[in-house]
Amino acid sequence: MPRFFICDNPGKTVILGGADSRHIAKSLRMQPGEELILCNGEGTDFLCEIIQIQEDTVMVAVKETQESRGEPSLAVTVYQGLPKSDKMDFIAQKVVEMGAVRLVPTMTNRCVSRPDAKSADKKLERWQKIAEEAAKQCGRGKIPQVTALTDFQKAILQAEQDGEILLFYEGGGASLREWMDTGQKQLSIFIGPEGGFAQEEVAFAQQHGAWIGSLGARILRTETASIAALAALMLASGNL
């Protein structure tokens, strides 16, 4: 069922305009009597029925209110080593689909891509839009935030304040099953760029309480690793 995010909790009726109304009327070609979902971005869904479609607006009536089913019980923030070219577009889409609550592009020692401030701002805007579209498509109850590009050490210090840290290292580490025995509900994971993490980065993470984890004997591409890690974590935590 089509899903649209709104800023506030609705009343009995809601008038949608702008891109949402055009998408409903022109792209989806929906008609009065058909249903859609509005979501307040805080985990609540509102089942609505279209009652009127005009040139620039769509009016809907709220029929039911329910808790969003698309939010996992394990809150995972993905600190992603900045990859080359447009790989981050793909990563932003897929980590949202897999249940991440936040994506933090991270500059590490081995990142090849090093955008200037202006270019980074444009990329961030695009990644956030991709995240929002992915959240609509996959039925999320919240739009995950894509934050500004940060450097590795600052990222580790921030993650340390948030709770448990799990850094995936191609040089080996603990199994996910061992970590899941801790029963954590909030987690920050670190995925390296194409060249992986430098040993001094792994050591710094360990000094700040990070677990060093492994995704198996095969070395995964950076755009594969984030998806594989989230899939494994969601399965192990009962969210798949």
JSON list of C-alpha atoms in Angstrom, two decimals:
[
{"chain": "A", "resi": 1, "resn": "MET", "atom": "CA", "xyz": [0.00, 0.00, 0.00]},
{"chain": "A", "resi": 2, "resn": "PRO", "atom": "CA", "xyz": [1.44, 3.46, -0.87]},
{"chain": "A", "resi": 3, "resn": "ARG", "atom": "CA", "xyz": [3.05, 5.22, 2.10]},
{"chain": "A", "resi": 4, "resn": "PHE", "atom": "CA", "xyz": [3.61, 8.93, 2.68]},
{"chain": "A", "resi": 5, "resn": "PHE", "atom": "CA", "xyz": [5.30, 10.72, 5.58]},
{"chain": "A", "resi": 6, "resn": "ILE", "atom": "CA", "xyz": [3.70, 13.74, 7.25]},
{"chain": "A", "resi": 7, "resn": "CYS", "atom": "CA", "xyz": [5.06, 16.17, 9.85]},
{"chain": "A", "resi": 8, "resn": "ASP", "atom": "CA", "xyz": [2.29, 15.99, 12.47]},
{"chain": "A", "resi": 9, "resn": "ASN", "atom": "CA", "xyz": [-0.43, 13.65, 13.66]},
{"chain": "A", "resi": 10, "resn": "PRO", "atom": "CA", "xyz": [-3.45, 14.16, 11.39]},
{"chain": "A", "resi": 11, "resn": "GLY", "atom": "CA", "xyz": [-7.02, 15.08, 12.24]},
{"chain": "A", "resi": 12, "resn": "LYS", "atom": "CA", "xyz": [-10.01, 13.33, 10.70]},
{"chain": "A", "resi": 13, "resn": "THR", "atom": "CA", "xyz": [-9.05, 14.54, 7.22]},
{"chain": "A", "resi": 14, "resn": "VAL", "atom": "CA", "xyz": [-5.73, 15.48, 5.63]},
{"chain": "A", "resi": 15, "resn": "ILE", "atom": "CA", "xyz": [-4.98, 17.48, 2.49]},
{"chain": "A", "resi": 16, "resn": "LEU", "atom": "CA", "xyz": [-1.83, 16.40, 0.69]},
{"chain": "A", "resi": 17, "resn": "GLY", "atom": "CA", "xyz": [-0.13, 18.71, -1.78]},
{"chain": "A", "resi": 18, "resn": "GLY", "atom": "CA", "xyz": [3.10, 19.13, -3.68]},
{"chain": "A", "resi": 19, "resn": "ALA", "atom": "CA", "xyz": [5.10, 16.07, -4.75]},
{"chain": "A", "resi": 20, "resn": "ASP", "atom": "CA", "xyz": [2.88, 13.68, -2.74]},
{"chain": "A", "resi": 21, "resn": "SER", "atom": "CA", "xyz": [-0.34, 14.75, -4.45]},
{"chain": "A", "resi": 22, "resn": "ARG", "atom": "CA", "xyz": [1.28, 14.57, -7.89]},
{"chain": "A", "resi": 23, "resn": "HIS", "atom": "CA", "xyz": [2.62, 11.12, -7.15]},
{"chain": "A", "resi": 24, "resn": "ILE", "atom": "CA", "xyz": [-0.80, 9.89, -6.00]},
{"chain": "A", "resi": 25, "resn": "ALA", "atom": "CA", "xyz": [-2.74, 11.37, -8.90]},
{"chain": "A", "resi": 26, "resn": "LYS", "atom": "CA", "xyz": [-0.33, 11.14, -11.82]},
{"chain": "A", "resi": 27, "resn": "SER", "atom": "CA", "xyz": [2.21, 8.42, -11.09]},
{"chain": "A", "resi": 28, "resn": "LEU", "atom": "CA", "xyz": [0.06, 5.97, -9.13]},
{"chain": "A", "resi": 29, "resn": "ARG", "atom": "CA", "xyz": [-3.19, 7.06, -10.85]},
{"chain": "A", "resi": 30, "resn": "MET", "atom": "CA", "xyz": [-5.12, 6.42, -7.65]},
{"chain": "A", "resi": 31, "resn": "GLN", "atom": "CA", "xyz": [-8.84, 7.14, -7.41]},
{"chain": "A", "resi": 32, "resn": "PRO", "atom": "CA", "xyz": [-11.28, 8.15, -4.64]},
{"chain": "A", "resi": 33, "resn": "GLY", "atom": "CA", "xyz": [-12.10, 5.13, -2.50]},
{"chain": "A", "resi": 34, "resn": "GLU", "atom": "CA", "xyz": [-8.58, 3.70, -2.66]},
{"chain": "A", "resi": 35, "resn": "GLU", "atom": "CA", "xyz": [-6.46, 3.45, 0.48]},
{"chain": "A", "resi": 36, "resn": "LEU", "atom": "CA", "xyz": [-3.00, 4.67, 1.44]},
{"chain": "A", "resi": 37, "resn": "ILE", "atom": "CA", "xyz": [-0.94, 5.01, 4.60]},
{"chain": "A", "resi": 38, "resn": "LEU", "atom": "CA", "xyz": [0.25, 8.22, 6.21]},
{"chain": "A", "resi": 39, "resn": "CYS", "atom": "CA", "xyz": [3.05, 7.95, 8.75]},
{"chain": "A", "resi": 40, "resn": "ASN", "atom": "CA", "xyz": [4.08, 10.60, 11.27]},
{"chain": "A", "resi": 41, "resn": "GLY", "atom": "CA", "xyz": [7.73, 9.53, 11.16]},
{"chain": "A", "resi": 42, "resn": "GLU", "atom": "CA", "xyz": [7.61, 8.57, 14.84]},
{"chain": "A", "resi": 43, "resn": "GLY", "atom": "CA", "xyz": [6.37, 5.02, 14.45]},
{"chain": "A", "resi": 44, "resn": "THR", "atom": "CA", "xyz": [2.62, 5.55, 14.00]},
{"chain": "A", "resi": 45, "resn": "ASP", "atom": "CA", "xyz": [0.70, 4.71, 10.81]},
{"chain": "A", "resi": 46, "resn": "PHE", "atom": "CA", "xyz": [-2.65, 6.14, 9.76]},
{"chain": "A", "resi": 47, "resn": "LEU", "atom": "CA", "xyz": [-4.74, 4.10, 7.33]},
{"chain": "A", "resi": 48, "resn": "CYS", "atom": "CA", "xyz": [-6.55, 6.55, 5.07]},
{"chain": "A", "resi": 49, "resn": "GLU", "atom": "CA", "xyz": [-9.07, 6.55, 2.23]},
{"chain": "A", "resi": 50, "resn": "ILE", "atom": "CA", "xyz": [-8.91, 9.00, -0.65]},
{"chain": "A", "resi": 51, "resn": "ILE", "atom": "CA", "xyz": [-12.07, 11.08, -0.75]},
{"chain": "A", "resi": 52, "resn": "GLN", "atom": "CA", "xyz": [-11.17, 13.75, -3.31]},
{"chain": "A", "resi": 53, "resn": "ILE", "atom": "CA", "xyz": [-8.50, 14.37, -5.95]},
{"chain": "A", "resi": 54, "resn": "GLN", "atom": "CA", "xyz": [-8.10, 17.83, -7.42]},
{"chain": "A", "resi": 55, "resn": "GLU", "atom": "CA", "xyz": [-5.46, 19.34, -9.69]},
{"chain": "A", "resi": 56, "resn": "ASP", "atom": "CA", "xyz": [-2.88, 20.08, -6.98]},
{"chain": "A", "resi": 57, "resn": "THR", "atom": "CA", "xyz": [-4.27, 18.43, -3.85]},
{"chain": "A", "resi": 58, "resn": "VAL", "atom": "CA", "xyz": [-5.52, 15.10, -2.57]},
{"chain": "A", "resi": 59, "resn": "MET", "atom": "CA", "xyz": [-7.91, 14.90, 0.41]},
{"chain": "A", "resi": 60, "resn": "VAL", "atom": "CA", "xyz": [-7.94, 11.74, 2.52]},
{"chain": "A", "resi": 61, "resn": "ALA", "atom": "CA", "xyz": [-9.98, 10.59, 5.51]},
{"chain": "A", "resi": 62, "resn": "VAL", "atom": "CA", "xyz": [-8.25, 8.85, 8.42]},
{"chain": "A", "resi": 63, "resn": "LYS", "atom": "CA", "xyz": [-9.86, 5.46, 9.13]},
{"chain": "A", "resi": 64, "resn": "GLU", "atom": "CA", "xyz": [-7.50, 3.69, 11.54]},
{"chain": "A", "resi": 65, "resn": "THR", "atom": "CA", "xyz": [-4.40, 4.35, 13.64]},
{"chain": "A", "resi": 66, "resn": "GLN", "atom": "CA", "xyz": [-1.83, 1.66, 14.33]},
{"chain": "A", "resi": 67, "resn": "GLU", "atom": "CA", "xyz": [1.78, 1.17, 15.35]},
{"chain": "A", "resi": 68, "resn": "SER", "atom": "CA", "xyz": [4.20, 0.93, 12.44]},
{"chain": "A", "resi": 69, "resn": "ARG", "atom": "CA", "xyz": [5.38, -2.63, 11.89]},
{"chain": "A", "resi": 70, "resn": "GLY", "atom": "CA", "xyz": [8.51, -1.73, 9.95]},
{"chain": "A", "resi": 71, "resn": "GLU", "atom": "CA", "xyz": [10.74, -0.67, 12.86]},
{"chain": "A", "resi": 72, "resn": "PRO", "atom": "CA", "xyz": [13.08, -3.36, 14.29]},
{"chain": "A", "resi": 73, "resn": "SER", "atom": "CA", "xyz": [13.63, -3.92, 18.00]},
{"chain": "A", "resi": 74, "resn": "LEU", "atom": "CA", "xyz": [17.41, -3.60, 17.50]},
{"chain": "A", "resi": 75, "resn": "ALA", "atom": "CA", "xyz": [18.44, -0.01, 16.73]},
{"chain": "A", "resi": 76, "resn": "VAL", "atom": "CA", "xyz": [21.53, -0.09, 14.50]},
{"chain": "A", "resi": 77, "resn": "THR", "atom": "CA", "xyz": [23.54, 2.95, 13.40]},
{"chain": "A", "resi": 78, "resn": "VAL", "atom": "CA", "xyz": [25.78, 2.25, 10.39]},
{"chain": "A", "resi": 79, "resn": "TYR", "atom": "CA", "xyz": [29.10, 4.10, 10.26]},
{"chain": "A", "resi": 80, "resn": "GLN", "atom": "CA", "xyz": [30.06, 3.53, 6.63]},
{"chain": "A", "resi": 81, "resn": "GLY", "atom": "CA", "xyz": [33.58, 4.18, 5.36]},
{"chain": "A", "resi": 82, "resn": "LEU", "atom": "CA", "xyz": [33.06, 6.51, 2.40]},
{"chain": "A", "resi": 83, "resn": "PRO", "atom": "CA", "xyz": [33.26, 4.44, -0.81]},
{"chain": "A", "resi": 84, "resn": "LYS", "atom": "CA", "xyz": [34.20, 5.48, -4.33]},
{"chain": "A", "resi": 85, "resn": "SER", "atom": "CA", "xyz": [31.86, 6.74, -7.07]},
{"chain": "A", "resi": 86, "resn": "ASP", "atom": "CA", "xyz": [28.13, 6.37, -6.42]},
{"chain": "A", "resi": 87, "resn": "LYS", "atom": "CA", "xyz": [28.26, 3.28, -4.20]},
{"chain": "A", "resi": 88, "resn": "MET", "atom": "CA", "xyz": [26.94, 5.28, -1.25]},
{"chain": "A", "resi": 89, "resn": "ASP", "atom": "CA", "xyz": [23.65, 5.81, -3.12]},
{"chain": "A", "resi": 90, "resn": "PHE", "atom": "CA", "xyz": [23.17, 2.02, -3.15]},
{"chain": "A", "resi": 91, "resn": "ILE", "atom": "CA", "xyz": [24.29, 1.65, 0.48]},
{"chain": "A", "resi": 92, "resn": "ALA", "atom": "CA", "xyz": [21.92, 4.38, 1.70]},
{"chain": "A", "resi": 93, "resn": "GLN", "atom": "CA", "xyz": [18.99, 2.65, 0.05]},
{"chain": "A", "resi": 94, "resn": "LYS", "atom": "CA", "xyz": [19.81, -0.84, 1.23]},
{"chain": "A", "resi": 95, "resn": "VAL", "atom": "CA", "xyz": [20.69, -0.12, 4.87]},
{"chain": "A", "resi": 96, "resn": "VAL", "atom": "CA", "xyz": [17.33, 1.63, 5.25]},
{"chain": "A", "resi": 97, "resn": "GLU", "atom": "CA", "xyz": [15.57, -1.40, 3.76]},
{"chain": "A", "resi": 98, "resn": "MET", "atom": "CA", "xyz": [17.48, -3.67, 6.14]},
{"chain": "A", "resi": 99, "resn": "GLY", "atom": "CA", "xyz": [16.40, -1.67, 9.22]},
{"chain": "A", "resi": 100, "resn": "ALA", "atom": "CA", "xyz": [19.23, 0.74, 10.10]},
{"chain": "A", "resi": 101, "resn": "VAL", "atom": "CA", "xyz": [18.06, 3.75, 12.12]},
{"chain": "A", "resi": 102, "resn": "ARG", "atom": "CA", "xyz": [20.93, 6.04, 11.08]},
{"chain": "A", "resi": 103, "resn": "LEU", "atom": "CA", "xyz": [23.68, 6.19, 8.45]},
{"chain": "A", "resi": 104, "resn": "VAL", "atom": "CA", "xyz": [26.90, 8.09, 9.15]},
{"chain": "A", "resi": 105, "resn": "PRO", "atom": "CA", "xyz": [29.29, 8.53, 6.18]},
{"chain": "A", "resi": 106, "resn": "THR", "atom": "CA", "xyz": [32.75, 8.19, 7.74]},
{"chain": "A", "resi": 107, "resn": "MET", "atom": "CA", "xyz": [36.16, 9.29, 6.46]},
{"chain": "A", "resi": 108, "resn": "THR", "atom": "CA", "xyz": [38.81, 6.68, 7.22]},
{"chain": "A", "resi": 109, "resn": "ASN", "atom": "CA", "xyz": [42.53, 6.40, 6.41]},
{"chain": "A", "resi": 110, "resn": "ARG", "atom": "CA", "xyz": [41.92, 4.34, 3.29]},
{"chain": "A", "resi": 111, "resn": "CYS", "atom": "CA", "xyz": [39.02, 6.27, 1.77]},
{"chain": "A", "resi": 112, "resn": "VAL", "atom": "CA", "xyz": [39.78, 7.17, -1.84]},
{"chain": "A", "resi": 113, "resn": "SER", "atom": "CA", "xyz": [36.83, 9.54, -2.21]},
{"chain": "A", "resi": 114, "resn": "ARG", "atom": "CA", "xyz": [37.49, 12.81, -0.35]},
{"chain": "A", "resi": 115, "resn": "PRO", "atom": "CA", "xyz": [34.86, 15.38, -1.33]},
{"chain": "A", "resi": 116, "resn": "ASP", "atom": "CA", "xyz": [35.19, 19.04, -0.39]},
{"chain": "A", "resi": 117, "resn": "ALA", "atom": "CA", "xyz": [32.58, 20.66, 1.86]},
{"chain": "A", "resi": 118, "resn": "LYS", "atom": "CA", "xyz": [30.35, 21.86, -0.98]},
{"chain": "A", "resi": 119, "resn": "SER", "atom": "CA", "xyz": [30.37, 18.50, -2.74]},
{"chain": "A", "resi": 120, "resn": "ALA", "atom": "CA", "xyz": [29.79, 16.67, 0.57]},
{"chain": "A", "resi": 121, "resn": "ASP", "atom": "CA", "xyz": [26.70, 18.80, 1.28]},
{"chain": "A", "resi": 122, "resn": "LYS", "atom": "CA", "xyz": [25.22, 17.95, -2.13]},
{"chain": "A", "resi": 123, "resn": "LYS", "atom": "CA", "xyz": [25.92, 14.27, -1.62]},
{"chain": "A", "resi": 124, "resn": "LEU", "atom": "CA", "xyz": [24.34, 14.35, 1.84]},
{"chain": "A", "resi": 125, "resn": "GLU", "atom": "CA", "xyz": [21.17, 15.91, 0.44]},
{"chain": "A", "resi": 126, "resn": "ARG", "atom": "CA", "xyz": [20.94, 13.18, -2.19]},
{"chain": "A", "resi": 127, "resn": "TRP", "atom": "CA", "xyz": [21.59, 10.37, 0.32]},
{"chain": "A", "resi": 128, "resn": "GLN", "atom": "CA", "xyz": [18.89, 11.68, 2.65]},
{"chain": "A", "resi": 129, "resn": "LYS", "atom": "CA", "xyz": [16.40, 11.77, -0.21]},
{"chain": "A", "resi": 130, "resn": "ILE", "atom": "CA", "xyz": [17.34, 8.20, -1.14]},
{"chain": "A", "resi": 131, "resn": "ALA", "atom": "CA", "xyz": [16.83, 7.16, 2.49]},
{"chain": "A", "resi": 132, "resn": "GLU", "atom": "CA", "xyz": [13.39, 8.78, 2.58]},
{"chain": "A", "resi": 133, "resn": "GLU", "atom": "CA", "xyz": [12.29, 7.08, -0.64]},
{"chain": "A", "resi": 134, "resn": "ALA", "atom": "CA", "xyz": [13.57, 3.74, 0.64]},
{"chain": "A", "resi": 135, "resn": "ALA", "atom": "CA", "xyz": [11.68, 4.21, 3.92]},
{"chain": "A", "resi": 136, "resn": "LYS", "atom": "CA", "xyz": [8.45, 4.80, 1.99]},
{"chain": "A", "resi": 137, "resn": "GLN", "atom": "CA", "xyz": [9.00, 1.80, -0.27]},
{"chain": "A", "resi": 138, "resn": "CYS", "atom": "CA", "xyz": [9.81, -0.73, 2.44]},
{"chain": "A", "resi": 139, "resn": "GLY", "atom": "CA", "xyz": [7.22, 0.34, 5.02]},
{"chain": "A", "resi": 140, "resn": "ARG", "atom": "CA", "xyz": [9.37, 1.96, 7.68]},
{"chain": "A", "resi": 141, "resn": "GLY", "atom": "CA", "xyz": [7.72, 3.89, 10.49]},
{"chain": "A", "resi": 142, "resn": "LYS", "atom": "CA", "xyz": [10.59, 6.36, 10.73]},
{"chain": "A", "resi": 143, "resn": "ILE", "atom": "CA", "xyz": [12.88, 8.00, 8.19]},
{"chain": "A", "resi": 144, "resn": "PRO", "atom": "CA", "xyz": [16.48, 7.10, 9.10]},
{"chain": "A", "resi": 145, "resn": "GLN", "atom": "CA", "xyz": [18.79, 10.10, 9.24]},
{"chain": "A", "resi": 146, "resn": "VAL", "atom": "CA", "xyz": [21.88, 10.36, 7.06]},
{"chain": "A", "resi": 147, "resn": "THR", "atom": "CA", "xyz": [24.27, 12.58, 8.99]},
{"chain": "A", "resi": 148, "resn": "ALA", "atom": "CA", "xyz": [27.11, 14.81, 7.83]},
{"chain": "A", "resi": 149, "resn": "LEU", "atom": "CA", "xyz": [30.43, 13.25, 6.85]},
{"chain": "A", "resi": 150, "resn": "THR", "atom": "CA", "xyz": [32.65, 12.73, 9.91]},
{"chain": "A", "resi": 151, "resn": "ASP", "atom": "CA", "xyz": [36.16, 11.42, 10.50]},
{"chain": "A", "resi": 152, "resn": "PHE", "atom": "CA", "xyz": [36.83, 8.01, 11.99]},
{"chain": "A", "resi": 153, "resn": "GLN", "atom": "CA", "xyz": [38.06, 9.02, 15.44]},
{"chain": "A", "resi": 154, "resn": "LYS", "atom": "CA", "xyz": [35.15, 11.41, 16.01]},
{"chain": "A", "resi": 155, "resn": "ALA", "atom": "CA", "xyz": [32.80, 8.67, 14.83]},
{"chain": "A", "resi": 156, "resn": "ILE", "atom": "CA", "xyz": [34.21, 6.18, 17.36]},
{"chain": "A", "resi": 157, "resn": "LEU", "atom": "CA", "xyz": [33.92, 8.71, 20.19]},
{"chain": "A", "resi": 158, "resn": "GLN", "atom": "CA", "xyz": [30.31, 9.45, 19.25]},
{"chain": "A", "resi": 159, "resn": "ALA", "atom": "CA", "xyz": [29.44, 5.77, 18.99]},
{"chain": "A", "resi": 160, "resn": "GLU", "atom": "CA", "xyz": [31.05, 5.16, 22.39]},
{"chain": "A", "resi": 161, "resn": "GLN", "atom": "CA", "xyz": [28.60, 7.64, 23.91]},
{"chain": "A", "resi": 162, "resn": "ASP", "atom": "CA", "xyz": [25.67, 5.85, 22.24]},
{"chain": "A", "resi": 163, "resn": "GLY", "atom": "CA", "xyz": [26.45, 2.35, 23.52]},
{"chain": "A", "resi": 164, "resn": "GLU", "atom": "CA", "xyz": [27.86, -0.86, 22.07]},
{"chain": "A", "resi": 165, "resn": "ILE", "atom": "CA", "xyz": [30.27, -0.72, 19.08]},
{"chain": "A", "resi": 166, "resn": "LEU", "atom": "CA", "xyz": [30.90, -3.52, 16.60]},
{"chain": "A", "resi": 167, "resn": "LEU", "atom": "CA", "xyz": [33.62, -2.96, 14.00]},
{"chain": "A", "resi": 168, "resn": "PHE", "atom": "CA", "xyz": [33.78, -5.45, 11.15]},
{"chain": "A", "resi": 169, "resn": "TYR", "atom": "CA", "xyz": [37.36, -6.23, 10.20]},
{"chain": "A", "resi": 170, "resn": "GLU", "atom": "CA", "xyz": [38.57, -8.36, 7.34]},
{"chain": "A", "resi": 171, "resn": "GLY", "atom": "CA", "xyz": [41.48, -9.41, 9.55]},
{"chain": "A", "resi": 172, "resn": "GLY", "atom": "CA", "xyz": [39.12, -11.49, 11.68]},
{"chain": "A", "resi": 173, "resn": "GLY", "atom": "CA", "xyz": [37.19, -11.10, 14.90]},
{"chain": "A", "resi": 174, "resn": "ALA", "atom": "CA", "xyz": [34.41, -12.46, 17.07]},
{"chain": "A", "resi": 175, "resn": "SER", "atom": "CA", "xyz": [31.33, -14.10, 15.59]},
{"chain": "A", "resi": 176, "resn": "LEU", "atom": "CA", "xyz": [28.02, -12.29, 15.62]},
{"chain": "A", "resi": 177, "resn": "ARG", "atom": "CA", "xyz": [26.52, -15.06, 17.73]},
{"chain": "A", "resi": 178, "resn": "GLU", "atom": "CA", "xyz": [28.96, -14.21, 20.51]},
{"chain": "A", "resi": 179, "resn": "TRP", "atom": "CA", "xyz": [27.97, -10.54, 20.39]},
{"chain": "A", "resi": 180, "resn": "MET", "atom": "CA", "xyz": [24.25, -11.28, 20.33]},
{"chain": "A", "resi": 181, "resn": "ASP", "atom": "CA", "xyz": [24.55, -13.11, 23.63]},
{"chain": "A", "resi": 182, "resn": "THR", "atom": "CA", "xyz": [24.95, -9.69, 25.28]},
{"chain": "A", "resi": 183, "resn": "GLY", "atom": "CA", "xyz": [21.28, -8.92, 24.58]},
{"chain": "A", "resi": 184, "resn": "GLN", "atom": "CA", "xyz": [21.94, -5.38, 23.38]},
{"chain": "A", "resi": 185, "resn": "LYS", "atom": "CA", "xyz": [19.08, -3.29, 21.93]},
{"chain": "A", "resi": 186, "resn": "GLN", "atom": "CA", "xyz": [21.23, -0.49, 20.50]},
{"chain": "A", "resi": 187, "resn": "LEU", "atom": "CA", "xyz": [24.36, -0.86, 18.42]},
{"chain": "A", "resi": 188, "resn": "SER", "atom": "CA", "xyz": [26.77, 1.09, 16.22]},
{"chain": "A", "resi": 189, "resn": "ILE", "atom": "CA", "xyz": [28.48, -0.89, 13.46]},
{"chain": "A", "resi": 190, "resn": "PHE", "atom": "CA", "xyz": [31.53, 0.21, 11.48]},
{"chain": "A", "resi": 191, "resn": "ILE", "atom": "CA", "xyz": [32.09, -0.87, 7.88]},
{"chain": "A", "resi": 192, "resn": "GLY", "atom": "CA", "xyz": [35.35, -0.02, 6.15]},
{"chain": "A", "resi": 193, "resn": "PRO", "atom": "CA", "xyz": [35.77, 1.46, 2.64]},
{"chain": "A", "resi": 194, "resn": "GLU", "atom": "CA", "xyz": [37.21, -0.50, -0.30]},
{"chain": "A", "resi": 195, "resn": "GLY", "atom": "CA", "xyz": [40.62, -0.85, 1.35]},
{"chain": "A", "resi": 196, "resn": "GLY", "atom": "CA", "xyz": [39.27, -1.85, 4.75]},
{"chain": "A", "resi": 197, "resn": "PHE", "atom": "CA", "xyz": [40.39, -0.43, 8.09]},
{"chain": "A", "resi": 198, "resn": "ALA", "atom": "CA", "xyz": [43.99, 0.38, 8.96]},
{"chain": "A", "resi": 199, "resn": "GLN", "atom": "CA", "xyz": [45.40, -1.49, 11.95]},
{"chain": "A", "resi": 200, "resn": "GLU", "atom": "CA", "xyz": [45.73, 1.74, 13.94]},
{"chain": "A", "resi": 201, "resn": "GLU", "atom": "CA", "xyz": [42.01, 2.40, 13.40]},
{"chain": "A", "resi": 202, "resn": "VAL", "atom": "CA", "xyz": [41.14, -1.04, 14.71]},
{"chain": "A", "resi": 203, "resn": "ALA", "atom": "CA", "xyz": [43.38, -0.45, 17.73]},
{"chain": "A", "resi": 204, "resn": "PHE", "atom": "CA", "xyz": [41.75, 2.94, 18.41]},
{"chain": "A", "resi": 205, "resn": "ALA", "atom": "CA", "xyz": [38.29, 1.37, 18.24]},
{"chain": "A", "resi": 206, "resn": "GLN", "atom": "CA", "xyz": [39.34, -1.35, 20.68]},
{"chain": "A", "resi": 207, "resn": "GLN", "atom": "CA", "xyz": [40.70, 1.26, 23.09]},
{"chain": "A", "resi": 208, "resn": "HIS", "atom": "CA", "xyz": [37.19, 2.72, 23.18]},
{"chain": "A", "resi": 209, "resn": "GLY", "atom": "CA", "xyz": [35.41, -0.53, 23.87]},
{"chain": "A", "resi": 210, "resn": "ALA", "atom": "CA", "xyz": [34.62, -1.77, 20.37]},
{"chain": "A", "resi": 211, "resn": "TRP", "atom": "CA", "xyz": [34.06, -5.41, 19.63]},
{"chain": "A", "resi": 212, "resn": "ILE", "atom": "CA", "xyz": [35.95, -6.55, 16.54]},
{"chain": "A", "resi": 213, "resn": "GLY", "atom": "CA", "xyz": [33.63, -8.71, 14.45]},
{"chain": "A", "resi": 214, "resn": "SER", "atom": "CA", "xyz": [33.93, -10.94, 11.42]},
{"chain": "A", "resi": 215, "resn": "LEU", "atom": "CA", "xyz": [31.58, -11.58, 8.50]},
{"chain": "A", "resi": 216, "resn": "GLY", "atom": "CA", "xyz": [33.23, -14.89, 7.68]},
{"chain": "A", "resi": 217, "resn": "ALA", "atom": "CA", "xyz": [36.22, -16.15, 5.73]},
{"chain": "A", "resi": 218, "resn": "ARG", "atom": "CA", "xyz": [35.29, -14.33, 2.51]},
{"chain": "A", "resi": 219, "resn": "ILE", "atom": "CA", "xyz": [36.23, -10.66, 2.13]},
{"chain": "A", "resi": 220, "resn": "LEU", "atom": "CA", "xyz": [33.11, -8.75, 1.09]},
{"chain": "A", "resi": 221, "resn": "ARG", "atom": "CA", "xyz": [32.90, -5.58, -0.94]},
{"chain": "A", "resi": 222, "resn": "THR", "atom": "CA", "xyz": [32.10, -2.53, 1.15]},
{"chain": "A", "resi": 223, "resn": "GLU", "atom": "CA", "xyz": [28.62, -2.19, -0.39]},
{"chain": "A", "resi": 224, "resn": "THR", "atom": "CA", "xyz": [27.96, -5.88, 0.39]},
{"chain": "A", "resi": 225, "resn": "ALA", "atom": "CA", "xyz": [29.33, -5.85, 3.92]},
{"chain": "A", "resi": 226, "resn": "SER", "atom": "CA", "xyz": [26.82, -3.38, 5.34]},
{"chain": "A", "resi": 227, "resn": "ILE", "atom": "CA", "xyz": [23.90, -5.38, 3.94]},
{"chain": "A", "resi": 228, "resn": "ALA", "atom": "CA", "xyz": [25.32, -8.71, 5.13]},
{"chain": "A", "resi": 229, "resn": "ALA", "atom": "CA", "xyz": [26.00, -7.34, 8.62]},
{"chain": "A", "resi": 230, "resn": "LEU", "atom": "CA", "xyz": [22.50, -5.91, 8.99]},
{"chain": "A", "resi": 231, "resn": "ALA", "atom": "CA", "xyz": [20.86, -9.05, 7.64]},
{"chain": "A", "resi": 232, "resn": "ALA", "atom": "CA", "xyz": [22.76, -11.20, 10.12]},
{"chain": "A", "resi": 233, "resn": "LEU", "atom": "CA", "xyz": [22.01, -8.88, 13.04]},
{"chain": "A", "resi": 234, "resn": "MET", "atom": "CA", "xyz": [18.32, -8.64, 12.19]},
{"chain": "A", "resi": 235, "resn": "LEU", "atom": "CA", "xyz": [18.05, -12.41, 11.89]},
{"chain": "A", "resi": 236, "resn": "ALA", "atom": "CA", "xyz": [19.89, -13.02, 15.13]},
{"chain": "A", "resi": 237, "resn": "SER", "atom": "CA", "xyz": [17.75, -10.47, 16.99]},
{"chain": "A", "resi": 238, "resn": "GLY", "atom": "CA", "xyz": [14.45, -11.89, 15.70]},
{"chain": "A", "resi": 239, "resn": "ASN", "atom": "CA", "xyz": [13.75, -9.10, 13.23]},
{"chain": "A", "resi": 240, "resn": "LEU", "atom": "CA", "xyz": [13.84, -11.27, 10.11]}
]
